[in-house]
Short mmCIF file of C-alpha atoms in Angstrom, two decimals:
data_model
loop_
_atom_site.label_atom_id
_atom_site.label_comp_id
_atom_site.label_asym_id
_atom_site.label_seq_id
_atom_site.Cartn_x
_atom_site.Cartn_y
_atom_site.Cartn_z
CA UNK A 1 45.40 -1.23 -43.05
CA UNK A 2 48.26 -3.66 -43.62
CA UNK A 3 46.80 -6.57 -41.63
CA UNK A 4 44.91 -9.34 -43.39
CA UNK A 5 43.38 -10.75 -40.19
CA UNK A 6 41.53 -9.09 -37.34
CA UNK A 7 41.07 -10.95 -34.05
CA UNK A 8 38.58 -9.64 -31.47
CA UNK A 9 38.70 -10.25 -27.73
CA UNK A 10 35.11 -9.72 -26.67
CA UNK A 11 33.73 -10.04 -30.20
CA UNK A 12 30.13 -10.32 -28.98
CA UNK A 13 29.89 -6.78 -27.59
CA UNK A 14 27.59 -4.41 -29.43
CA UNK A 15 30.42 -2.08 -30.46
CA UNK A 16 32.91 -4.87 -31.13
CA UNK A 17 30.50 -6.80 -33.32
CA UNK A 18 29.94 -3.70 -35.47
CA UNK A 19 33.70 -3.45 -36.07
CA UNK A 20 33.88 -7.17 -36.83
CA UNK A 21 31.08 -6.83 -39.37
CA UNK A 22 32.90 -3.88 -40.94
CA UNK A 23 36.08 -5.88 -41.47
CA UNK A 24 34.13 -8.85 -42.83
CA UNK A 25 32.58 -6.46 -45.35
CA UNK A 26 36.09 -5.21 -46.22
CA UNK A 27 37.17 -8.76 -47.05
CA UNK A 28 39.40 -9.36 -44.02
CA UNK A 29 39.47 -12.63 -42.14
CA UNK A 30 37.77 -12.20 -38.76
CA UNK A 31 37.83 -14.37 -35.65
CA UNK A 32 37.38 -13.84 -31.97
CA UNK A 33 36.57 -14.93 -28.45
CA UNK A 34 33.64 -14.15 -26.19
CA UNK A 35 32.44 -15.64 -22.92
CA UNK A 36 29.01 -16.71 -24.12
CA UNK A 37 27.14 -17.17 -27.41
CA UNK A 38 24.54 -14.56 -28.31
CA UNK A 39 22.43 -13.47 -31.24
CA UNK A 40 25.28 -11.11 -32.19
CA UNK A 41 27.91 -13.85 -32.26
CA UNK A 42 25.57 -16.17 -34.13
CA UNK A 43 25.07 -13.49 -36.78
CA UNK A 44 28.84 -12.97 -37.05
CA UNK A 45 29.42 -16.68 -37.53
CA UNK A 46 26.75 -16.74 -40.22
CA UNK A 47 28.59 -13.89 -41.97
CA UNK A 48 31.90 -15.77 -41.94
CA UNK A 49 33.61 -15.03 -38.63
CA UNK A 50 35.16 -17.81 -36.56
CA UNK A 51 34.04 -17.44 -32.93
CA UNK A 52 34.78 -19.57 -29.87
CA UNK A 53 33.71 -19.32 -26.23
CA UNK A 54 36.61 -20.73 -24.23
CA UNK A 55 39.65 -18.70 -23.19
CA UNK A 56 42.05 -21.12 -24.84
CA UNK A 57 44.96 -20.19 -27.11
CA UNK A 58 44.54 -23.57 -28.83
CA UNK A 59 41.15 -22.41 -30.13
CA UNK A 60 42.65 -19.47 -32.02
CA UNK A 61 42.56 -20.33 -35.75
CA UNK A 62 46.00 -20.90 -37.27
CA UNK A 63 45.92 -17.92 -39.70
CA UNK A 64 45.56 -15.60 -36.69
CA UNK A 65 48.74 -16.77 -34.94
CA UNK A 66 51.12 -14.67 -37.06
CA UNK A 67 51.77 -11.17 -35.63
CA UNK A 68 52.86 -9.98 -39.07
CA UNK A 69 49.39 -10.52 -40.54
CA UNK A 70 47.03 -10.21 -37.52
CA UNK A 71 45.93 -7.24 -35.46
CA UNK A 72 44.13 -7.81 -32.15
CA UNK A 73 41.24 -5.58 -31.03
CA UNK A 74 39.92 -5.78 -27.48
CA UNK A 75 37.14 -4.27 -25.44
CA UNK A 76 38.04 -2.62 -22.11
CA UNK A 77 35.64 -5.06 -20.44
CA UNK A 78 38.11 -7.89 -21.12
CA UNK A 79 40.47 -8.46 -18.17
CA UNK A 80 44.16 -8.09 -18.96
CA UNK A 81 44.93 -11.44 -17.33
CA UNK A 82 42.74 -13.27 -19.84
CA UNK A 83 44.83 -16.11 -21.22
CA UNK A 84 44.46 -15.13 -24.87
CA UNK A 85 45.18 -11.47 -24.09
CA UNK A 86 48.39 -12.47 -22.28
CA UNK A 87 49.41 -14.67 -25.22
CA UNK A 88 48.97 -11.93 -27.81
CA UNK A 89 50.84 -9.43 -25.65
CA UNK A 90 53.77 -11.75 -24.98
CA UNK A 91 54.04 -12.73 -28.66
CA UNK A 92 54.36 -9.12 -29.79
CA UNK A 93 51.08 -8.70 -31.64
CA UNK A 94 49.74 -5.26 -32.46
CA UNK A 95 46.93 -4.80 -29.92
CA UNK A 96 44.43 -1.93 -29.94
CA UNK A 97 41.36 -1.00 -27.95
CA UNK A 98 38.06 -0.90 -29.78
CA UNK A 99 38.06 2.88 -29.44
CA UNK A 100 41.50 3.15 -31.07
CA UNK A 101 40.35 1.14 -34.06
CA UNK A 102 37.18 3.21 -34.33
CA UNK A 103 39.34 6.33 -34.30
CA UNK A 104 41.36 4.97 -37.23
CA UNK A 105 38.23 4.22 -39.23
CA UNK A 106 36.92 7.73 -38.57
CA UNK A 107 39.95 9.36 -40.19
CA UNK A 108 39.01 11.20 -43.38
CA UNK A 109 35.29 11.17 -42.50
CA UNK A 110 32.91 13.94 -41.45
CA UNK A 111 32.39 12.59 -37.95
CA UNK A 112 29.06 13.13 -36.18
CA UNK A 113 29.62 11.80 -32.67
CA UNK A 114 26.92 11.45 -30.01
CA UNK A 115 28.07 11.28 -26.39
CA UNK A 116 26.20 11.16 -23.10
CA UNK A 117 25.61 8.97 -20.09
CA UNK A 118 22.19 8.16 -21.53
CA UNK A 119 20.21 8.85 -24.71
CA UNK A 120 23.11 8.39 -27.10
CA UNK A 121 22.12 5.13 -28.81
CA UNK A 122 18.71 6.28 -30.04
CA UNK A 123 20.12 9.69 -30.98
CA UNK A 124 23.05 8.22 -32.93
CA UNK A 125 20.78 5.80 -34.75
CA UNK A 126 18.41 8.59 -35.70
CA UNK A 127 21.34 10.69 -36.96
CA UNK A 128 22.32 7.77 -39.21
CA UNK A 129 18.73 7.41 -40.44
CA UNK A 130 18.45 11.13 -41.17
CA UNK A 131 21.78 11.08 -43.00
CA UNK A 132 20.48 8.29 -45.23
CA UNK A 133 17.20 10.10 -45.88
CA UNK A 134 18.74 13.52 -46.53
CA UNK A 135 21.92 12.55 -48.41
CA UNK A 136 21.25 9.05 -49.73
CA UNK A 137 24.38 7.82 -47.96
CA UNK A 138 26.34 8.01 -44.74
CA UNK A 139 27.87 5.31 -42.56
CA UNK A 140 27.51 4.57 -38.85
CA UNK A 141 28.82 2.51 -35.97
CA UNK A 142 25.90 2.11 -33.57
CA UNK A 143 25.61 1.03 -29.95
CA UNK A 144 22.37 -0.85 -30.53
CA UNK A 145 20.51 -2.82 -33.16
CA UNK A 146 18.71 -0.43 -35.49
CA UNK A 147 15.33 -1.69 -36.66
CA UNK A 148 15.51 0.44 -39.80
CA UNK A 149 18.97 -0.74 -40.81
CA UNK A 150 18.65 -4.25 -39.41
CA UNK A 151 21.86 -4.13 -37.39
CA UNK A 152 24.53 -2.02 -35.71
CA UNK A 153 26.65 -1.21 -38.77
CA UNK A 154 25.66 1.13 -41.58
CA UNK A 155 27.76 1.35 -44.73
CA UNK A 156 26.97 4.06 -47.26
CA UNK A 157 28.45 6.56 -49.67
CA UNK A 158 29.55 10.02 -48.71
CA UNK A 159 31.73 11.43 -45.94
CA UNK A 160 29.25 11.46 -43.04
CA UNK A 161 29.97 8.97 -40.26
CA UNK A 162 27.65 8.76 -37.25
CA UNK A 163 29.35 7.30 -34.19
CA UNK A 164 28.17 6.51 -30.69
CA UNK A 165 30.88 8.04 -28.50
CA UNK A 166 31.14 5.88 -25.38
CA UNK A 167 32.41 7.51 -22.19
CA UNK A 168 33.23 4.15 -20.55
CA UNK A 169 36.99 3.89 -19.98
CA UNK A 170 37.25 7.36 -21.63
CA UNK A 171 36.90 5.63 -24.99
CA UNK A 172 35.34 8.68 -26.65
CA UNK A 173 38.59 10.59 -26.27
CA UNK A 174 39.87 8.68 -29.30
CA UNK A 175 37.46 10.63 -31.49
CA UNK A 176 37.87 14.06 -33.09
CA UNK A 177 34.38 14.91 -34.33
CA UNK A 178 33.17 17.61 -36.68
CA UNK A 179 29.79 17.71 -34.93
CA UNK A 180 29.41 16.48 -31.37
CA UNK A 181 26.21 15.97 -29.41
CA UNK A 182 26.29 15.78 -25.61
CA UNK A 183 22.99 14.47 -24.25
CA UNK A 184 23.99 14.23 -20.58
CA UNK A 185 26.98 14.09 -18.25
CA UNK A 186 25.54 12.45 -15.15
CA UNK A 187 27.48 10.52 -12.53
CA UNK A 188 28.12 7.05 -13.99
CA UNK A 189 30.97 4.59 -14.39
CA UNK A 190 32.35 5.81 -11.07
CA UNK A 191 34.36 2.58 -10.89
CA UNK A 192 36.39 4.12 -13.73
CA UNK A 193 36.20 7.84 -12.96
CA UNK A 194 35.99 7.95 -9.19
CA UNK A 195 33.99 11.18 -8.98
CA UNK A 196 31.27 13.00 -10.90
CA UNK A 197 33.70 15.87 -11.44
CA UNK A 198 36.05 13.51 -13.27
CA UNK A 199 33.15 12.39 -15.50
CA UNK A 200 32.36 15.99 -16.39
CA UNK A 201 36.03 16.75 -17.05
CA UNK A 202 36.17 13.86 -19.53
CA UNK A 203 33.18 15.32 -21.38
CA UNK A 204 34.88 18.72 -21.37
CA UNK A 205 37.95 17.13 -22.95
CA UNK A 206 35.74 15.44 -25.55
CA UNK A 207 34.35 18.87 -26.48
CA UNK A 208 37.88 20.26 -26.75
CA UNK A 209 38.56 17.64 -29.42
CA UNK A 210 35.88 18.92 -31.80
CA UNK A 211 37.68 19.96 -34.94
CA UNK A 212 38.18 23.69 -35.65
CA UNK A 213 35.10 25.13 -37.33
CA UNK A 214 32.92 22.33 -35.99
CA UNK A 215 29.80 22.42 -33.86
CA UNK A 216 28.70 21.29 -30.42
CA UNK A 217 25.05 20.45 -29.76
CA UNK A 218 24.60 20.16 -26.00
CA UNK A 219 21.44 19.63 -23.97
CA UNK A 220 20.19 22.66 -22.09
CA UNK A 221 21.13 22.28 -18.44
CA UNK A 222 24.18 20.06 -18.96
CA UNK A 223 26.94 21.96 -17.21
CA UNK A 224 30.47 21.10 -18.24
CA UNK A 225 33.42 23.33 -19.00
CA UNK A 226 33.10 24.67 -22.54
CA UNK A 227 36.46 26.17 -23.48
CA UNK A 228 36.91 25.29 -27.14
CA UNK A 229 36.78 28.70 -28.87
CA UNK A 230 37.11 27.14 -32.32
CA UNK A 231 33.59 25.66 -32.39
CA UNK A 232 30.02 26.97 -32.47
CA UNK A 233 27.89 25.93 -29.48
CA UNK A 234 24.17 25.21 -29.78
CA UNK A 235 21.81 24.27 -26.95
CA UNK A 236 18.86 21.93 -27.41
CA UNK A 237 15.93 20.92 -25.23
CA UNK A 238 12.60 19.11 -25.22
CA UNK A 239 10.41 22.20 -25.05
CA UNK A 240 12.46 24.89 -23.29
CA UNK A 241 13.19 27.77 -25.70
CA UNK A 242 16.82 27.71 -26.84
CA UNK A 243 18.60 27.13 -30.19
CA UNK A 244 16.73 23.88 -30.97
CA UNK A 245 13.53 22.79 -29.23
CA UNK A 246 10.10 21.30 -29.86
CA UNK A 247 6.86 23.24 -29.46
CA UNK A 248 3.14 22.62 -29.93
CA UNK A 249 3.72 19.03 -28.82
CA UNK A 250 0.60 16.87 -29.05
CA UNK A 251 0.19 13.30 -27.85
CA UNK A 252 -1.23 11.10 -30.62
CA UNK A 253 -2.40 7.50 -30.73
CA UNK A 254 -0.09 4.83 -29.31
CA UNK A 255 2.13 7.25 -27.41
CA UNK A 256 3.50 8.98 -30.52
CA UNK A 257 3.87 12.74 -30.67
CA UNK A 258 3.30 15.45 -33.24
CA UNK A 259 5.29 18.65 -32.90
CA UNK A 260 7.02 21.60 -34.48
CA UNK A 261 10.78 22.04 -34.33
CA UNK A 262 12.36 25.43 -33.77
CA UNK A 263 15.83 25.85 -35.30
CA UNK A 264 18.12 28.87 -35.73
CA UNK A 265 16.99 29.08 -39.38
CA UNK A 266 13.25 28.81 -38.77
CA UNK A 267 10.42 26.53 -37.68
CA UNK A 268 9.80 23.12 -39.24
CA UNK A 269 6.17 22.14 -38.72
CA UNK A 270 3.97 19.05 -38.94
CA UNK A 271 6.52 16.54 -37.61
CA UNK A 272 5.66 13.11 -36.23
CA UNK A 273 8.21 10.75 -34.71
CA UNK A 274 7.82 7.09 -35.56
CA UNK A 275 8.60 5.88 -32.04
CA UNK A 276 6.71 6.74 -28.84
CA UNK A 277 7.76 8.59 -25.70
CA UNK A 278 8.41 12.24 -24.92
CA UNK A 279 12.07 11.49 -24.19
CA UNK A 280 12.48 10.42 -27.82
CA UNK A 281 11.24 13.83 -28.96
CA UNK A 282 14.19 15.25 -27.04
CA UNK A 283 16.51 12.75 -28.76
CA UNK A 284 15.02 13.70 -32.12
CA UNK A 285 15.66 17.40 -31.49
CA UNK A 286 19.33 16.58 -30.84
CA UNK A 287 19.58 14.41 -33.95
CA UNK A 288 18.01 17.03 -36.21
CA UNK A 289 20.31 19.67 -34.73
CA UNK A 290 23.28 17.49 -35.61
CA UNK A 291 22.27 17.06 -39.26
CA UNK A 292 21.34 20.76 -39.43
CA UNK A 293 24.96 21.56 -38.48
CA UNK A 294 26.25 19.11 -41.09
CA UNK A 295 24.07 20.66 -43.78
CA UNK A 296 25.25 24.16 -42.87
CA UNK A 297 28.87 22.97 -43.07
CA UNK A 298 28.10 21.78 -46.60
CA UNK A 299 26.53 25.14 -47.48
CA UNK A 300 22.97 23.82 -47.63
CA UNK A 301 19.76 23.71 -45.59
CA UNK A 302 17.63 20.83 -44.34
CA UNK A 303 15.12 19.53 -46.88
CA UNK A 304 11.90 19.66 -44.88
CA UNK A 305 9.78 17.03 -46.61
CA UNK A 306 12.48 14.30 -46.58
CA UNK A 307 13.05 15.21 -42.92
CA UNK A 308 9.35 14.73 -42.13
CA UNK A 309 9.30 11.38 -43.90
CA UNK A 310 12.47 10.21 -42.14
CA UNK A 311 11.24 11.08 -38.65
CA UNK A 312 7.88 9.42 -39.28
CA UNK A 313 9.50 6.24 -40.65
CA UNK A 314 12.07 5.87 -37.87
CA UNK A 315 11.38 2.58 -36.10
CA UNK A 316 13.95 2.89 -33.33
CA UNK A 317 16.43 0.58 -31.70
CA UNK A 318 15.89 -2.86 -30.29
CA UNK A 319 15.44 -2.71 -26.48
CA UNK A 320 14.62 1.01 -26.53
CA UNK A 321 10.89 1.49 -25.91
CA UNK A 322 10.45 -1.94 -27.49
CA UNK A 323 6.78 -2.99 -27.41
CA UNK A 324 5.96 -6.68 -27.15
CA UNK A 325 2.27 -6.17 -26.39
CA UNK A 326 0.09 -3.07 -26.68
CA UNK A 327 -3.62 -3.63 -26.15
CA UNK A 328 -6.29 -1.74 -24.21
CA UNK A 329 -6.10 -4.37 -21.47
CA UNK A 330 -2.39 -5.17 -21.33
CA UNK A 331 0.84 -3.44 -22.34
CA UNK A 332 4.35 -4.89 -22.14
CA UNK A 333 7.49 -3.15 -23.27
CA UNK A 334 11.23 -3.56 -22.70
CA UNK A 335 13.91 -0.89 -22.38
CA UNK A 336 17.70 -0.89 -21.95
CA UNK A 337 17.64 1.82 -19.24
CA UNK A 338 20.20 1.11 -16.51
CA UNK A 339 20.89 4.55 -15.01
CA UNK A 340 18.48 6.33 -12.62
CA UNK A 341 17.98 9.26 -14.99
CA UNK A 342 17.07 6.85 -17.79
CA UNK A 343 14.63 4.98 -15.58
CA UNK A 344 12.95 8.20 -14.48
CA UNK A 345 12.70 9.54 -18.05
CA UNK A 346 11.21 6.31 -19.39
CA UNK A 347 8.74 5.89 -16.54
CA UNK A 348 7.65 9.51 -16.93
CA UNK A 349 7.17 8.93 -20.67
CA UNK A 350 5.13 5.78 -20.04
CA UNK A 351 2.99 7.61 -17.47
CA UNK A 352 2.19 10.29 -20.05
CA UNK A 353 1.48 7.70 -22.74
CA UNK A 354 -0.89 5.68 -20.55
CA UNK A 355 -2.45 8.15 -18.09
CA UNK A 356 -4.38 6.65 -15.22
CA UNK A 357 -3.09 3.12 -15.76
CA UNK A 358 -1.14 0.96 -13.31
CA UNK A 359 2.58 0.60 -14.11
CA UNK A 360 4.68 -2.37 -13.00
CA UNK A 361 8.45 -1.93 -13.36
CA UNK A 362 10.79 -4.93 -13.63
CA UNK A 363 14.41 -3.93 -13.09
CA UNK A 364 17.72 -5.79 -13.14
CA UNK A 365 20.49 -3.60 -11.66
CA UNK A 366 23.68 -3.61 -13.73
CA UNK A 367 27.04 -3.68 -11.93
CA UNK A 368 27.77 -3.79 -8.20
CA UNK A 369 29.63 -0.49 -8.31
CA UNK A 370 26.79 1.36 -10.05
CA UNK A 371 24.31 -0.06 -7.53
CA UNK A 372 26.55 0.90 -4.60
CA UNK A 373 26.99 4.45 -5.89
CA UNK A 374 23.43 5.15 -7.07
CA UNK A 375 21.05 2.91 -5.11
CA UNK A 376 19.22 5.88 -3.57
CA UNK A 377 18.67 7.41 -7.00
CA UNK A 378 17.49 4.06 -8.38
CA UNK A 379 14.93 3.76 -5.59
CA UNK A 380 13.71 7.31 -6.22
CA UNK A 381 13.26 6.66 -9.96
CA UNK A 382 11.57 3.29 -9.51
CA UNK A 383 9.11 4.83 -7.06
CA UNK A 384 7.53 6.53 -10.09
CA UNK A 385 5.97 3.13 -10.87
CA UNK A 386 3.04 1.63 -8.97
CA UNK A 387 4.82 -1.65 -8.22
CA UNK A 388 8.39 -2.88 -8.63
CA UNK A 389 10.00 -6.27 -9.13
CA UNK A 390 13.78 -6.38 -8.78
CA UNK A 391 16.20 -9.04 -9.96
CA UNK A 392 19.58 -9.70 -8.37
CA UNK A 393 22.43 -7.53 -9.68
CA UNK A 394 23.88 -8.48 -13.08
CA UNK A 395 27.64 -8.42 -12.43
CA UNK A 396 28.94 -8.11 -16.01
CA UNK A 397 32.70 -7.62 -15.64
CA UNK A 398 32.67 -7.22 -11.84
CA UNK A 399 33.17 -9.44 -8.83
CA UNK A 400 30.58 -9.18 -6.02
CA UNK A 401 31.04 -6.45 -3.41
CA UNK A 402 30.22 -7.48 0.14
CA UNK A 403 27.00 -5.91 1.37
CA UNK A 404 25.93 -4.64 -2.07
CA UNK A 405 22.75 -6.12 -3.51
CA UNK A 406 19.33 -5.32 -4.89
CA UNK A 407 18.11 -5.17 -1.29
CA UNK A 408 19.74 -1.72 -1.02
CA UNK A 409 17.33 -0.41 -3.66
CA UNK A 410 14.31 -2.37 -2.44
CA UNK A 411 14.63 -0.95 1.04
CA UNK A 412 14.12 2.61 -0.23
CA UNK A 413 11.47 2.10 -2.92
CA UNK A 414 8.24 3.81 -1.80
CA UNK A 415 5.82 1.49 -3.62
CA UNK A 416 5.29 -2.28 -3.22
CA UNK A 417 8.55 -4.00 -4.14
CA UNK A 418 9.88 -7.55 -4.20
CA UNK A 419 13.08 -9.32 -5.32
CA UNK A 420 12.87 -12.55 -7.33
CA UNK A 421 15.39 -14.76 -9.15
CA UNK A 422 15.54 -14.18 -12.91
CA UNK A 423 14.30 -17.69 -13.68
CA UNK A 424 11.11 -16.94 -11.72
CA UNK A 425 10.41 -13.56 -13.29
CA UNK A 426 7.89 -14.63 -15.96
CA UNK A 427 5.91 -16.73 -13.48
CA UNK A 428 5.95 -13.91 -10.94
CA UNK A 429 4.64 -11.36 -13.44
CA UNK A 430 1.97 -13.77 -14.69
CA UNK A 431 0.62 -14.17 -11.15
CA UNK A 432 0.45 -10.40 -10.52
CA UNK A 433 -2.46 -8.11 -11.38
CA UNK A 434 -0.82 -6.27 -14.30
CA UNK A 435 -1.80 -3.49 -16.67
CA UNK A 436 1.26 -1.70 -18.09
CA UNK A 437 4.48 -3.67 -17.56
CA UNK A 438 7.98 -2.47 -18.47
CA UNK A 439 11.26 -4.31 -18.00
CA UNK A 440 14.56 -2.47 -17.63
CA UNK A 441 18.23 -3.38 -17.55
CA UNK A 442 21.49 -3.71 -19.47
CA UNK A 443 22.20 -7.28 -18.34
CA UNK A 444 20.34 -10.42 -19.41
CA UNK A 445 16.80 -9.53 -18.36
CA UNK A 446 15.98 -9.32 -22.08
CA UNK A 447 16.26 -13.12 -22.21
CA UNK A 448 12.99 -13.15 -20.22
CA UNK A 449 11.06 -10.87 -22.58
CA UNK A 450 9.58 -13.52 -24.85
CA UNK A 451 8.38 -15.61 -21.89
CA UNK A 452 6.90 -12.57 -20.13
CA UNK A 453 5.12 -11.50 -23.30
CA UNK A 454 3.67 -14.97 -23.86
CA UNK A 455 2.41 -15.22 -20.28
CA UNK A 456 0.81 -11.79 -20.53
CA UNK A 457 -0.83 -12.66 -23.86
CA UNK A 458 -2.22 -15.79 -22.23
CA UNK A 459 -3.71 -13.63 -19.46
CA UNK A 460 -5.40 -11.48 -22.10
CA UNK A 461 -6.91 -14.56 -23.77
CA UNK A 462 -8.20 -16.09 -20.54
#
């Protein structure tokens, strides 16, 4: 790339910060704007990036004001009337979406892309971890903070590149993978797509972009148009017989599972996944299928013992089945789930892990449009808990919509349910009779986790 400087609009996003870290590693000068400080922006500043939090052209560092030496990367969540965005556009800077830049960086790599309306972050991260274990190398751009790698960027030798392929704003259509995983194609981001059919068509287009001779690994039951004759299609499932699936699944201590994995080339036995939850067994099946395809493309087979060790040592992603407290008398965990299918899958997993125990779900809806479109499904999923506490909607990039609020969900939940302000959440939970507590949401509910955990620990000590 000819540019010495890379400026990011929305530098604090999980995907944007991974790109920023990549360019810092490459020796480029990096700066950017975001609305609020976060642990991600603090880490970037510690690594050498210049970050500010006011939309003010005067805050842009001088070296980044020359269009001949600076490229601008933006996230679709940034409004086009943002002052700095307008300035860069009017001054003739080269401006690219995050997905465009990611597409450039994927050129010349063996791309292993994981797409889906849910499940993709854990699956992508496990693909990256398996690549490292099985090849000693591999790189990755992740949509979450990997506990094994200590971040959202993985840099390693070899051609394999694991990428989380984000369907928001059709960003994943900038990728041309060698192996693609599709975990789901549910109705989501309808503010962008309009209809569920349009969502499914975007996933169909993504599959069409798999390179000739490549492979598609798609969850059993996901129905999209598959009309790319140049690729091999494999189906995967949790325990339904198909090309890749788990069998002889046994629940072990702490919610972990032992299982066997059926593949087209045989059965791999005596596997244990290092993170709990049945839904993560399904994610693991998809990840192993992906690296199985990569190995076959290289003319080799999976090495079973390194695979066993890698699955057992996988520690997951921050805010995915993230335990803060796990005792016989009190459990508290946090999860990023923000779609009804994700909520239902996680609650079902927790119910299996802790049979007979009382589950309290804390949920912060994310986006007015998603709540408007899916409030019935949210209520149905949350009714799998024994009690529910809702927070007001986290707006993210959206303005309020008249008549849309958490009350729409609360009115249909079939178990005891209340709505409280976020600042009262820890006190509310502390005053409730609790057993197994799980918080959900893609907004800022995670800022409450430490306080909730401390209050629950205090209850255990009293």
